[in-house]
Amino acid sequence: MSTKSPSELEADETAQKRAQWEQFSFDVDAPGLVGVTNESHENPADHQYTVSIDDVTDDLMACTCPHHVHRNAYCKHMAAVENATDDGTLDAFPSEENEGDAEPEDCDCDGLGDFPCWPCVQTGRKELSN
């Protein structure tokens, strides 16, 4: 049984529908902070907001859009992020562990001594000595 009132449930359903009807793009600004741009508007740059996600529970926390800020309501931006993270198309908590240390698939450093191979230089894993 839901603890939400009928009007809150209706607002949630409206946000879900709008999130499906409109075109959004996403950018993970930092772990748990997703920049959301509504590409359906004539000037998408005027419709950019940030949705925050709790790193422990993965629950949506807040959005910087006026609808959420002034009404403290679930918004279409939050619904869009929720849909994108649930289906796996958006990783809101990318791993920073060994990001620059990951060996490229085509690494060929083994036979070069202390000299790095080009794939490792290109990915920033190793640097060329001067």
PDB file of C-alpha atoms in Angstrom:
ATOM      1  CA  MET A   1       0.000   0.000   0.000  1.00  0.00           C
ATOM      2  CA  SER A   2       1.366   3.395  -0.976  1.00  0.00           C
ATOM      3  CA  THR A   3       1.811   6.167   1.564  1.00  0.00           C
ATOM      4  CA  LYS A   4       1.308   8.777  -1.136  1.00  0.00           C
ATOM      5  CA  SER A   5      -1.914  10.666  -1.599  1.00  0.00           C
ATOM      6  CA  PRO A   6      -3.873  10.209  -4.864  1.00  0.00           C
ATOM      7  CA  SER A   7      -2.707  13.629  -6.067  1.00  0.00           C
ATOM      8  CA  GLU A   8       0.950  12.709  -5.369  1.00  0.00           C
ATOM      9  CA  LEU A   9       0.550   9.428  -7.245  1.00  0.00           C
ATOM     10  CA  GLU A  10      -1.035  11.271 -10.161  1.00  0.00           C
ATOM     11  CA  ALA A  11       1.856  13.778 -10.197  1.00  0.00           C
ATOM     12  CA  ASP A  12       4.355  10.896 -10.217  1.00  0.00           C
ATOM     13  CA  GLU A  13       2.523   9.282 -13.136  1.00  0.00           C
ATOM     14  CA  THR A  14       2.507  12.578 -15.037  1.00  0.00           C
ATOM     15  CA  ALA A  15       6.267  12.982 -14.464  1.00  0.00           C
ATOM     16  CA  GLN A  16       6.846   9.429 -15.749  1.00  0.00           C
ATOM     17  CA  LYS A  17       4.804  10.082 -18.897  1.00  0.00           C
ATOM     18  CA  ARG A  18       6.563  13.369 -19.618  1.00  0.00           C
ATOM     19  CA  ALA A  19       9.942  11.683 -19.105  1.00  0.00           C
ATOM     20  CA  GLN A  20       8.984   9.168 -21.799  1.00  0.00           C
ATOM     21  CA  TRP A  21       7.550  11.706 -24.240  1.00  0.00           C
ATOM     22  CA  GLU A  22      10.366  14.231 -24.090  1.00  0.00           C
ATOM     23  CA  GLN A  23      13.977  13.819 -25.219  1.00  0.00           C
ATOM     24  CA  PHE A  24      16.641  14.063 -22.517  1.00  0.00           C
ATOM     25  CA  SER A  25      20.419  13.868 -22.584  1.00  0.00           C
ATOM     26  CA  PHE A  26      22.528  12.989 -19.554  1.00  0.00           C
ATOM     27  CA  ASP A  27      25.992  13.813 -18.300  1.00  0.00           C
ATOM     28  CA  VAL A  28      27.405  12.383 -15.076  1.00  0.00           C
ATOM     29  CA  ASP A  29      28.988  15.517 -13.587  1.00  0.00           C
ATOM     30  CA  ALA A  30      30.301  13.652 -10.537  1.00  0.00           C
ATOM     31  CA  PRO A  31      29.371  10.357  -8.922  1.00  0.00           C
ATOM     32  CA  GLY A  32      25.680  10.617  -8.055  1.00  0.00           C
ATOM     33  CA  LEU A  33      25.185  13.973  -9.806  1.00  0.00           C
ATOM     34  CA  VAL A  34      23.541  13.666 -13.191  1.00  0.00           C
ATOM     35  CA  GLY A  35      23.239  16.672 -15.468  1.00  0.00           C
ATOM     36  CA  VAL A  36      19.948  16.440 -17.363  1.00  0.00           C
ATOM     37  CA  THR A  37      19.201  18.502 -20.460  1.00  0.00           C
ATOM     38  CA  ASN A  38      15.714  18.585 -21.936  1.00  0.00           C
ATOM     39  CA  GLU A  39      16.496  18.419 -25.652  1.00  0.00           C
ATOM     40  CA  SER A  40      12.785  18.817 -26.550  1.00  0.00           C
ATOM     41  CA  HIS A  41      12.931  22.578 -26.026  1.00  0.00           C
ATOM     42  CA  GLU A  42      13.940  25.100 -28.651  1.00  0.00           C
ATOM     43  CA  ASN A  43      16.798  26.232 -26.375  1.00  0.00           C
ATOM     44  CA  PRO A  44      17.960  23.108 -24.511  1.00  0.00           C
ATOM     45  CA  ALA A  45      20.697  25.074 -22.717  1.00  0.00           C
ATOM     46  CA  ASP A  46      17.937  26.934 -20.849  1.00  0.00           C
ATOM     47  CA  HIS A  47      16.583  23.618 -19.564  1.00  0.00           C
ATOM     48  CA  GLN A  48      19.578  22.001 -17.852  1.00  0.00           C
ATOM     49  CA  TYR A  49      19.232  20.701 -14.308  1.00  0.00           C
ATOM     50  CA  THR A  50      21.096  18.413 -11.917  1.00  0.00           C
ATOM     51  CA  VAL A  51      19.547  15.349 -10.318  1.00  0.00           C
ATOM     52  CA  SER A  52      21.281  13.934  -7.247  1.00  0.00           C
ATOM     53  CA  ILE A  53      21.209  10.271  -6.285  1.00  0.00           C
ATOM     54  CA  ASP A  54      21.996   8.815  -2.858  1.00  0.00           C
ATOM     55  CA  ASP A  55      25.182   6.731  -3.170  1.00  0.00           C
ATOM     56  CA  VAL A  56      24.077   4.228  -0.521  1.00  0.00           C
ATOM     57  CA  THR A  57      20.458   3.561  -1.463  1.00  0.00           C
ATOM     58  CA  ASP A  58      20.539   4.642  -5.140  1.00  0.00           C
ATOM     59  CA  ASP A  59      17.353   6.612  -4.399  1.00  0.00           C
ATOM     60  CA  LEU A  60      16.702   9.861  -6.215  1.00  0.00           C
ATOM     61  CA  MET A  61      17.263  12.732  -3.823  1.00  0.00           C
ATOM     62  CA  ALA A  62      16.627  16.048  -5.531  1.00  0.00           C
ATOM     63  CA  CYS A  63      16.560  18.050  -8.736  1.00  0.00           C
ATOM     64  CA  THR A  64      17.522  21.669  -9.311  1.00  0.00           C
ATOM     65  CA  CYS A  65      14.491  22.330 -11.562  1.00  0.00           C
ATOM     66  CA  PRO A  66      11.822  24.792 -10.369  1.00  0.00           C
ATOM     67  CA  HIS A  67       9.164  22.067 -10.136  1.00  0.00           C
ATOM     68  CA  HIS A  68      11.167  20.118  -7.564  1.00  0.00           C
ATOM     69  CA  VAL A  69      12.670  23.123  -5.783  1.00  0.00           C
ATOM     70  CA  HIS A  70       9.407  25.034  -5.273  1.00  0.00           C
ATOM     71  CA  ARG A  71       7.012  22.097  -4.830  1.00  0.00           C
ATOM     72  CA  ASN A  72       9.387  19.456  -3.441  1.00  0.00           C
ATOM     73  CA  ALA A  73       7.777  17.169  -5.996  1.00  0.00           C
ATOM     74  CA  TYR A  74       9.005  14.254  -8.086  1.00  0.00           C
ATOM     75  CA  CYS A  75       9.783  15.741 -11.504  1.00  0.00           C
ATOM     76  CA  LYS A  76      10.229  14.553 -15.081  1.00  0.00           C
ATOM     77  CA  HIS A  77      14.023  14.988 -14.803  1.00  0.00           C
ATOM     78  CA  MET A  78      14.127  12.630 -11.841  1.00  0.00           C
ATOM     79  CA  ALA A  79      11.896  10.183 -13.734  1.00  0.00           C
ATOM     80  CA  ALA A  80      14.172  10.371 -16.792  1.00  0.00           C
ATOM     81  CA  VAL A  81      17.276   9.634 -14.686  1.00  0.00           C
ATOM     82  CA  GLU A  82      15.480   6.820 -12.875  1.00  0.00           C
ATOM     83  CA  ASN A  83      14.467   5.250 -16.193  1.00  0.00           C
ATOM     84  CA  ALA A  84      17.991   5.612 -17.618  1.00  0.00           C
ATOM     85  CA  THR A  85      19.680   4.107 -14.558  1.00  0.00           C
ATOM     86  CA  ASP A  86      17.165   1.278 -14.138  1.00  0.00           C
ATOM     87  CA  ASP A  87      17.661  -0.003 -17.668  1.00  0.00           C
ATOM     88  CA  GLY A  88      21.441   0.247 -17.383  1.00  0.00           C
ATOM     89  CA  THR A  89      22.010   2.933 -20.005  1.00  0.00           C
ATOM     90  CA  LEU A  90      23.378   5.366 -17.423  1.00  0.00           C
ATOM     91  CA  ASP A  91      25.954   4.617 -14.741  1.00  0.00           C
ATOM     92  CA  ALA A  92      25.515   7.376 -12.163  1.00  0.00           C
ATOM     93  CA  PHE A  93      28.386   6.057 -10.041  1.00  0.00           C
ATOM     94  CA  PRO A  94      31.244   5.305 -12.438  1.00  0.00           C
ATOM     95  CA  SER A  95      34.190   3.569 -10.875  1.00  0.00           C
ATOM     96  CA  GLU A  96      37.152   5.854 -10.345  1.00  0.00           C
ATOM     97  CA  GLU A  97      39.266   2.926  -9.182  1.00  0.00           C
ATOM     98  CA  ASN A  98      42.282   2.422 -11.452  1.00  0.00           C
ATOM     99  CA  GLU A  99      40.666   4.516 -14.169  1.00  0.00           C
ATOM    100  CA  GLY A 100      44.000   5.658 -15.608  1.00  0.00           C
ATOM    101  CA  ASP A 101      45.795   2.409 -14.727  1.00  0.00           C
ATOM    102  CA  ALA A 102      43.650   0.024 -16.757  1.00  0.00           C
ATOM    103  CA  GLU A 103      45.749  -1.739 -19.362  1.00  0.00           C
ATOM    104  CA  PRO A 104      44.454  -1.220 -22.904  1.00  0.00           C
ATOM    105  CA  GLU A 105      43.456  -4.410 -24.715  1.00  0.00           C
ATOM    106  CA  ASP A 106      46.134  -3.808 -27.353  1.00  0.00           C
ATOM    107  CA  CYS A 107      48.943  -3.079 -24.856  1.00  0.00           C
ATOM    108  CA  ASP A 108      52.320  -4.218 -26.170  1.00  0.00           C
ATOM    109  CA  CYS A 109      54.608  -2.940 -23.383  1.00  0.00           C
ATOM    110  CA  ASP A 110      55.979  -6.366 -22.410  1.00  0.00           C
ATOM    111  CA  GLY A 111      58.550  -6.532 -25.187  1.00  0.00           C
ATOM    112  CA  LEU A 112      59.614  -2.885 -24.955  1.00  0.00           C
ATOM    113  CA  GLY A 113      61.461  -2.787 -21.621  1.00  0.00           C
ATOM    114  CA  ASP A 114      60.882   0.574 -19.910  1.00  0.00           C
ATOM    115  CA  PHE A 115      59.536   2.133 -23.106  1.00  0.00           C
ATOM    116  CA  PRO A 116      55.709   2.389 -23.208  1.00  0.00           C
ATOM    117  CA  CYS A 117      53.641   1.173 -26.143  1.00  0.00           C
ATOM    118  CA  TRP A 118      51.534   3.669 -28.068  1.00  0.00           C
ATOM    119  CA  PRO A 119      48.113   2.437 -26.736  1.00  0.00           C
ATOM    120  CA  CYS A 120      49.318   3.049 -23.144  1.00  0.00           C
ATOM    121  CA  VAL A 121      50.617   6.533 -24.034  1.00  0.00           C
ATOM    122  CA  GLN A 122      47.408   7.346 -25.908  1.00  0.00           C
ATOM    123  CA  THR A 123      45.163   6.361 -22.968  1.00  0.00           C
ATOM    124  CA  GLY A 124      47.343   8.201 -20.425  1.00  0.00           C
ATOM    125  CA  ARG A 125      48.351   5.024 -18.611  1.00  0.00           C
ATOM    126  CA  LYS A 126      52.042   5.717 -19.241  1.00  0.00           C
ATOM    127  CA  GLU A 127      54.072   8.693 -20.433  1.00  0.00           C
ATOM    128  CA  LEU A 128      56.901   8.935 -22.929  1.00  0.00           C
ATOM    129  CA  SER A 129      60.184   9.886 -21.288  1.00  0.00           C
ATOM    130  CA  ASN A 130      61.925  13.018 -22.528  1.00  0.00           C
TER     131      ASN A 130
END
